[in-house]
XYZ file of C-alpha atoms in Angstrom:
525
model
C 71.067 56.062 115.449
C 72.932 52.686 114.446
C 76.065 54.522 113.618
C 75.699 56.441 117.164
C 74.973 53.170 118.762
C 78.656 51.726 117.825
C 80.715 54.721 117.458
C 82.898 55.740 120.329
C 81.482 59.230 119.930
C 78.231 58.268 121.010
C 79.311 57.898 124.695
C 81.418 61.098 124.551
C 78.295 62.981 123.133
C 76.088 61.600 126.260
C 78.714 62.248 128.938
C 78.577 65.802 127.781
C 74.631 66.177 127.828
C 74.684 64.332 131.010
C 77.215 67.212 132.176
C 74.561 69.810 131.236
C 71.774 68.007 132.656
C 73.801 67.791 136.002
C 74.692 71.600 135.726
C 71.140 72.203 135.552
C 70.442 69.952 138.457
C 73.068 71.898 140.662
C 71.728 75.330 139.685
C 68.026 74.085 140.067
C 68.407 72.855 143.638
C 70.228 76.106 144.523
C 67.277 78.160 143.109
C 64.466 75.828 144.796
C 66.727 76.115 148.462
C 67.453 79.924 147.718
C 63.895 80.606 147.849
C 64.502 80.445 151.873
C 67.916 82.820 151.976
C 68.395 85.869 150.162
C 68.237 86.267 146.497
C 72.276 87.163 146.246
C 72.331 83.267 147.487
C 71.488 81.951 144.481
C 74.881 80.759 142.240
C 73.784 82.800 138.982
C 73.215 85.811 140.725
C 76.689 85.257 142.563
C 78.685 84.578 139.757
C 77.181 87.380 137.735
C 77.730 89.851 140.167
C 81.166 88.852 140.982
C 81.761 88.949 137.338
C 80.534 92.417 137.292
C 82.768 93.537 140.328
C 85.981 92.277 138.484
C 84.656 93.682 134.654
C 87.099 95.916 132.964
C 85.753 99.307 131.995
C 86.017 98.846 128.581
C 84.075 95.464 128.787
C 81.446 97.198 130.658
C 81.180 100.343 128.813
C 81.009 97.763 125.128
C 78.213 96.129 126.945
C 76.375 99.061 127.533
C 76.888 100.642 124.432
C 76.060 97.244 122.698
C 73.155 96.232 124.504
C 71.920 99.322 126.388
C 69.602 98.480 129.164
C 69.311 94.927 128.327
C 72.891 94.621 129.512
C 72.297 92.309 132.244
C 70.258 89.619 130.260
C 72.888 90.053 127.696
C 75.350 88.833 130.676
C 73.040 85.939 131.864
C 72.621 84.678 128.243
C 76.343 84.883 128.073
C 76.834 83.207 131.530
C 74.368 80.194 130.561
C 76.242 79.495 127.377
C 79.704 79.436 129.272
C 78.245 76.908 132.057
C 76.562 74.796 129.222
C 79.854 74.429 127.786
C 82.049 74.035 130.739
C 79.709 71.630 132.131
C 79.744 69.777 128.978
C 83.713 69.456 129.503
C 83.427 68.431 133.059
C 80.864 65.388 131.610
C 83.341 64.279 129.276
C 86.183 64.424 131.572
C 84.133 62.479 134.383
C 83.120 59.525 131.640
C 87.068 59.394 131.063
C 88.441 59.773 134.475
C 85.402 59.946 137.405
C 87.933 61.038 140.272
C 88.828 64.100 137.616
C 85.291 64.867 137.124
C 84.528 64.971 140.720
C 87.541 67.411 141.318
C 86.147 69.348 138.666
C 82.740 69.613 139.767
C 83.610 70.440 143.396
C 85.838 73.052 141.980
C 83.245 74.531 140.354
C 81.342 74.310 143.595
C 84.019 76.247 145.435
C 83.660 79.098 142.926
C 80.374 79.276 143.588
C 80.179 79.246 147.279
C 83.197 81.499 147.339
C 81.252 84.166 145.096
C 78.558 83.990 147.389
C 79.752 84.223 150.524
C 81.559 87.103 149.235
C 78.787 89.247 148.668
C 77.611 92.509 150.421
C 74.837 91.652 153.270
C 75.738 87.538 152.946
C 76.515 85.006 155.668
C 77.968 82.035 155.565
C 74.637 80.298 155.992
C 73.349 81.741 152.521
C 76.342 79.422 151.399
C 73.935 76.343 151.652
C 71.952 76.403 148.337
C 74.850 76.192 146.444
C 76.453 73.582 148.309
C 73.549 71.256 148.299
C 72.943 71.996 144.800
C 77.065 70.982 143.923
C 76.128 67.672 145.726
C 72.872 67.194 143.904
C 74.478 67.501 140.812
C 77.300 65.525 141.385
C 74.851 62.375 142.394
C 72.578 63.386 139.018
C 76.292 63.130 137.126
C 77.102 59.779 139.115
C 73.584 58.683 138.224
C 74.013 59.013 134.509
C 77.357 57.826 134.282
C 76.178 54.832 135.448
C 74.017 54.387 132.519
C 77.127 55.297 130.142
C 79.683 52.077 128.821
C 82.246 51.834 130.900
C 85.490 53.936 130.211
C 88.815 52.362 129.904
C 91.881 53.843 130.225
C 92.558 56.699 127.534
C 93.631 56.409 124.897
C 92.427 52.355 124.723
C 89.066 53.838 126.007
C 86.729 54.631 122.924
C 87.064 50.930 121.193
C 87.057 49.424 124.765
C 83.607 51.665 125.535
C 82.104 50.770 122.322
C 82.602 47.087 122.705
C 81.468 47.352 126.068
C 78.408 49.197 124.867
C 77.354 45.865 123.391
C 78.402 43.903 126.321
C 77.474 45.353 129.038
C 73.832 44.226 130.523
C 71.286 47.181 130.896
C 72.871 49.730 129.204
C 71.312 51.258 126.651
C 70.839 54.642 124.819
C 67.191 54.416 125.452
C 68.340 54.011 129.321
C 70.342 57.141 129.479
C 67.983 59.628 127.537
C 64.863 58.421 129.890
C 67.096 59.008 133.088
C 68.638 62.119 131.391
C 64.962 63.511 130.578
C 63.441 63.119 133.478
C 66.768 64.589 135.655
C 66.312 67.337 133.303
C 62.647 67.857 133.937
C 63.111 67.053 137.496
C 65.372 70.259 137.196
C 63.286 72.497 135.631
C 60.672 71.804 137.982
C 62.769 72.802 140.856
C 64.009 76.058 139.123
C 60.216 76.952 138.502
C 58.973 76.048 142.318
C 62.026 78.242 143.564
C 60.900 81.013 141.431
C 57.382 80.809 142.273
C 58.036 80.076 146.176
C 61.133 83.122 146.387
C 57.994 85.114 144.857
C 55.012 84.066 147.404
C 57.849 84.482 150.252
C 58.480 88.058 149.443
C 56.053 90.979 150.233
C 57.988 93.987 149.630
C 56.219 94.484 146.505
C 52.851 94.529 147.669
C 53.810 96.811 150.776
C 55.583 99.174 147.950
C 52.202 99.481 146.133
C 50.031 99.808 149.798
C 52.551 102.591 150.833
C 51.222 106.202 150.715
C 53.570 108.730 150.305
C 53.171 112.167 152.117
C 52.458 115.343 150.777
C 55.245 117.544 150.089
C 56.463 120.304 152.686
C 57.708 122.269 149.696
C 56.221 121.017 146.146
C 58.037 121.093 143.087
C 57.320 124.432 140.962
C 54.592 124.027 138.061
C 55.878 123.127 134.640
C 55.524 125.696 132.566
C 53.698 125.457 128.929
C 55.492 124.289 126.193
C 58.263 122.554 127.710
C 57.706 119.390 125.037
C 59.290 119.892 121.687
C 56.339 120.085 119.210
C 58.165 117.664 116.983
C 56.424 113.946 116.877
C 58.800 111.377 118.377
C 60.942 113.708 120.579
C 60.980 111.779 123.722
C 58.324 112.971 126.537
C 59.534 115.601 128.584
C 58.696 113.613 131.590
C 59.977 110.215 131.830
C 57.395 107.524 132.852
C 58.546 105.427 135.623
C 58.477 102.358 133.022
C 60.833 103.734 130.644
C 63.209 105.250 132.859
C 66.895 103.483 131.968
C 68.141 101.490 134.518
C 72.299 100.796 134.775
C 73.494 99.646 137.733
C 75.366 96.101 139.020
C 72.490 95.000 140.971
C 71.717 91.436 139.150
C 68.797 90.459 141.270
C 66.545 93.892 142.340
C 67.184 94.349 146.449
C 64.056 93.516 148.124
C 64.273 95.772 151.514
C 61.581 95.652 153.788
C 60.989 99.751 155.007
C 60.496 98.494 158.662
C 63.829 97.486 159.000
C 65.921 99.960 156.642
C 67.928 102.266 158.394
C 70.367 104.638 157.237
C 73.748 105.555 158.712
C 75.806 108.566 158.537
C 78.613 108.337 160.507
C 82.892 108.936 159.413
C 84.328 112.470 159.923
C 81.080 113.829 161.663
C 80.434 115.452 165.126
C 77.360 113.171 165.604
C 76.464 109.853 164.036
C 72.841 110.019 162.429
C 70.387 106.877 161.873
C 67.439 107.640 159.985
C 64.275 105.078 159.600
C 62.128 105.077 157.000
C 59.449 106.718 158.952
C 61.732 109.537 160.269
C 61.983 110.019 156.410
C 58.035 110.210 155.929
C 57.556 112.373 158.832
C 60.236 114.835 157.574
C 59.391 118.059 155.719
C 60.361 116.720 152.191
C 60.661 118.694 149.038
C 59.958 117.729 145.378
C 62.224 118.540 142.522
C 62.009 117.870 138.558
C 65.768 116.313 138.057
C 67.292 115.130 134.666
C 69.585 112.321 135.864
C 72.222 110.903 132.770
C 74.264 107.751 133.222
C 78.495 108.327 132.428
C 78.044 105.441 130.193
C 75.835 107.230 127.970
C 77.206 107.771 124.041
C 76.964 110.709 122.611
C 73.223 110.897 121.261
C 72.572 108.087 123.808
C 69.203 107.454 125.359
C 70.690 106.532 128.983
C 69.312 109.860 130.370
C 65.517 110.698 131.996
C 63.546 113.205 133.553
C 61.165 112.751 136.525
C 59.968 114.273 139.755
C 61.515 113.303 142.632
C 59.981 113.356 146.108
C 62.811 113.278 149.210
C 64.287 114.842 152.247
C 67.518 117.064 151.373
C 70.756 115.714 151.819
C 71.772 118.746 153.294
C 69.583 118.546 156.159
C 70.671 115.222 156.705
C 74.384 116.248 157.021
C 73.652 119.305 158.827
C 72.591 116.992 161.710
C 75.556 115.154 161.799
C 77.903 117.800 161.517
C 80.622 117.228 158.993
C 83.959 117.885 160.589
C 86.821 120.189 158.678
C 89.162 118.187 156.216
C 85.863 116.341 154.966
C 85.505 116.591 151.250
C 83.539 113.559 150.138
C 80.510 111.542 150.982
C 80.816 107.608 150.006
C 77.078 106.395 149.732
C 76.880 102.569 149.709
C 74.072 100.190 148.670
C 72.635 97.154 150.338
C 74.118 95.302 147.734
C 77.457 96.475 147.886
C 77.888 99.037 145.329
C 79.432 102.685 146.738
C 79.358 106.112 145.132
C 81.837 109.098 146.061
C 80.448 112.636 146.262
C 81.674 115.616 146.835
C 80.570 116.844 150.252
C 80.020 120.471 149.355
C 77.488 119.186 146.213
C 75.117 117.718 148.729
C 75.330 120.630 150.932
C 74.613 123.528 148.650
C 71.141 124.604 147.124
C 70.626 122.294 144.378
C 68.422 120.253 145.964
C 70.206 116.756 146.538
C 68.019 114.277 148.401
C 67.603 111.079 149.747
C 64.613 109.941 147.542
C 61.427 108.026 148.083
C 59.439 109.026 145.528
C 59.333 108.929 141.609
C 56.632 110.739 139.496
C 53.881 110.798 142.401
C 54.397 107.060 143.459
C 56.740 105.440 145.564
C 60.322 104.493 144.089
C 60.229 101.301 141.924
C 61.975 98.317 143.159
C 64.678 98.539 140.196
C 64.723 102.407 141.048
C 65.836 102.326 144.243
C 63.378 101.324 146.846
C 62.828 102.227 149.241
C 65.274 104.873 149.367
C 67.791 106.130 146.936
C 70.040 109.357 146.307
C 69.270 112.047 143.710
C 72.017 114.555 143.147
C 71.256 117.186 140.355
C 74.667 117.849 137.966
C 76.769 114.477 138.838
C 76.465 111.837 136.356
C 74.751 108.501 138.748
C 77.982 106.728 139.067
C 79.387 109.328 141.692
C 75.791 110.048 143.129
C 72.933 108.302 142.461
C 73.025 105.439 145.041
C 70.114 102.984 145.127
C 68.933 100.887 148.247
C 71.108 103.198 149.519
C 71.875 102.260 153.841
C 75.430 103.879 154.601
C 76.743 107.456 154.261
C 80.173 107.641 155.253
C 81.511 111.268 155.479
C 85.292 111.188 154.471
C 87.975 112.284 152.185
C 88.668 111.723 148.643
C 92.050 110.916 149.374
C 91.030 108.399 152.057
C 88.226 106.517 150.168
C 87.680 105.049 146.902
C 84.269 103.947 145.300
C 83.036 101.193 143.159
C 84.058 102.840 140.099
C 86.946 104.770 140.680
C 88.440 101.495 142.046
C 88.176 100.543 138.106
C 89.698 103.263 136.620
C 86.528 105.798 136.634
C 87.057 109.439 137.853
C 86.325 110.532 141.237
C 84.254 113.472 140.610
C 81.688 113.164 137.691
C 80.122 116.622 136.410
C 77.851 116.218 133.600
C 78.936 117.461 130.454
C 76.677 119.611 128.318
C 74.902 117.678 125.621
C 72.722 117.651 122.665
C 70.651 115.088 121.238
C 68.655 114.343 117.952
C 65.631 112.850 118.714
C 64.257 113.071 115.295
C 64.938 111.984 112.707
C 66.598 109.039 113.256
C 70.127 108.111 111.584
C 69.368 106.562 108.441
C 65.913 108.030 107.975
C 64.341 108.739 104.725
C 62.639 111.761 104.750
C 60.737 113.322 101.629
C 62.044 116.758 100.263
C 60.700 120.050 101.283
C 60.212 120.910 105.026
C 61.414 118.300 107.688
C 60.762 118.753 111.490
C 64.140 118.011 113.443
C 63.893 117.989 117.142
C 65.716 116.601 120.187
C 66.797 117.469 123.569
C 69.647 118.886 125.447
C 70.888 119.286 129.180
C 73.662 120.765 131.181
C 72.289 120.080 134.958
C 72.693 123.189 137.320
C 73.644 125.220 134.373
C 70.618 124.715 132.096
C 70.592 125.343 128.176
C 70.523 128.413 126.525
C 71.281 128.011 122.759
C 70.750 124.693 120.741
C 72.416 125.130 117.054
C 71.795 122.955 113.986
C 74.474 122.221 110.896
C 73.431 120.548 108.103
C 76.612 118.931 106.315
C 78.705 122.036 105.940
C 76.931 124.413 106.151
C 76.667 127.704 108.994
C 74.910 126.755 112.191
C 71.243 127.948 112.312
C 69.731 128.549 115.699
C 67.176 125.954 116.873
C 63.907 127.023 118.545
C 64.314 126.354 122.087
C 60.920 125.136 124.334
C 60.288 126.113 127.671
C 62.932 125.733 130.498
C 61.173 123.805 133.748
C 64.620 124.549 135.662
C 68.371 124.242 135.284
C 68.622 120.991 136.514
C 66.016 119.575 133.665
C 66.769 118.819 130.193
C 65.541 121.309 127.591
C 63.892 120.332 124.810
C 64.268 121.914 121.231
C 62.815 121.775 117.535
C 64.174 123.196 113.937
C 62.331 123.283 110.425
C 64.335 122.196 107.851
C 64.300 122.883 104.290
C 65.443 119.405 102.813
C 66.861 119.137 98.858
C 66.705 115.725 98.035
C 70.071 113.402 98.718
C 72.227 112.282 101.538
C 72.408 114.746 104.277
C 74.638 114.974 107.857
C 72.951 116.794 110.768
C 74.826 117.938 113.886
C 73.644 119.294 116.765
C 75.435 121.328 119.599
C 74.538 123.172 122.836
C 75.418 126.283 124.882
C 74.717 125.892 128.359
C 74.074 128.769 130.930
C 77.553 129.836 131.667
C 78.387 130.362 127.794
C 80.176 127.462 127.138
C 79.537 125.843 123.928
C 79.242 122.221 123.682
C 82.800 120.682 122.657
C 83.186 119.284 119.256
C 85.966 116.947 120.892
C 85.514 113.253 121.055
C 85.750 111.363 124.120
C 84.970 107.785 125.081
C 82.693 107.541 128.489
C 85.254 106.173 130.084
C 86.441 107.983 132.508
C 84.353 110.912 133.103
C 81.676 110.691 130.018
C 81.216 111.155 126.661
C 81.557 114.173 124.386
C 81.523 115.477 120.997
C 78.639 116.412 118.562
C 76.005 113.940 117.268
C 75.784 113.618 113.522
C 72.728 111.542 111.857
C 73.018 110.570 108.622
C 69.699 110.821 106.507
C 68.348 110.525 103.253
C 66.073 112.455 101.587
C 64.092 111.202 98.600
């Protein structure tokens, strides 16, 4: 204690702490006031969304490969560390040169405000929480600096500061830490209050839970017996909503009132169409089991899921709009600004691409696009599966670019034939003798006709296929292996309905999806 009191490092460390506390005040006040604005008006959401927008493809792919569906939590954690470090630096700068510290805080506030006002669906008034938070943080920083020893001009400052700490009346470590503790506690209460107030003001989840979906005019065909692989541990054929993968650019899940939701269909059309949610409820809806796959899914990855969807066929919507000659793409846009480029012909054929409002017998979960999203069999989600969709522009690939296309990904994203080993997991230890191998394969719109297994460098052997529900869903498989002791490598490949065998050529997800054969290493004991 005595060493910290007399050392120049003591005030510097406290100044860094003052910067961190002031940053907490900025975020907390903005969170509290943001409860009265859109969720995208809070600094963390705005900064995180802006970071995602400028994220290079390789970094985005690395984040998903490393953290999977926890990529957003990892982003928030990284942002928290970065903000804390910058805040500590600004605290030290403000201690040594108050004017420079003020400029630094205002510069950070300007970055936050710019991030807020450039978000889709955010107006200038939504910057007020960030402005108020910046001013509150600046005031907190001044308050805490007043409880530190005076800072003289550098480089004489450390020695003078140490002497001033003993001479200046009313200045003490205890007084500083008391002020810092009270300020930090107030920031915590403000942040918690903002979260609770925001939750109390939102009734979207309650409205979603109370929504009664209509019966479909065309129900999904009955699922045949035997679609599930008999091997324990293989993923469920029908993915529960809570286990369905989620990959999107929305840090804050949009909350949309169905009474105000509207879809605009425009562009190269003879007739502009506007649909309300009630229009969808009153329409002839269809049901369909469809497997969706993320383009970021690595070979053997789990970013795929199968669900029963309820919605309005997009071909019926486009039939009303009457696309003009020359149009070849539909640019779909979500309420948060994400966009996807989907070939027009795909939305007009018989694959039952739809505006979905239901998932596995219930309204869409908020995180999966409530109230309305697109579901398009056969295409990766980055060019088709727009959640929280509010706009469809009929256009041309030559004239418009979608969110990920502008970042180096392909314009069109047909799903590649893929097989996955679910059981046993890689590096598993299994007993010698009969070992059950099982997994899933998909080639949406083409179907799966064969899955083969290769152990080490042996011959390829045909696996037993489970029943096929349709060509737009995945198909599961199983295989009984006579396992001998030792270390072995299990490979899997699939053949689709067109007769094409899954390629062994390894490719990264960028720009149009991963390819190659999965290899699982197991030890037989």
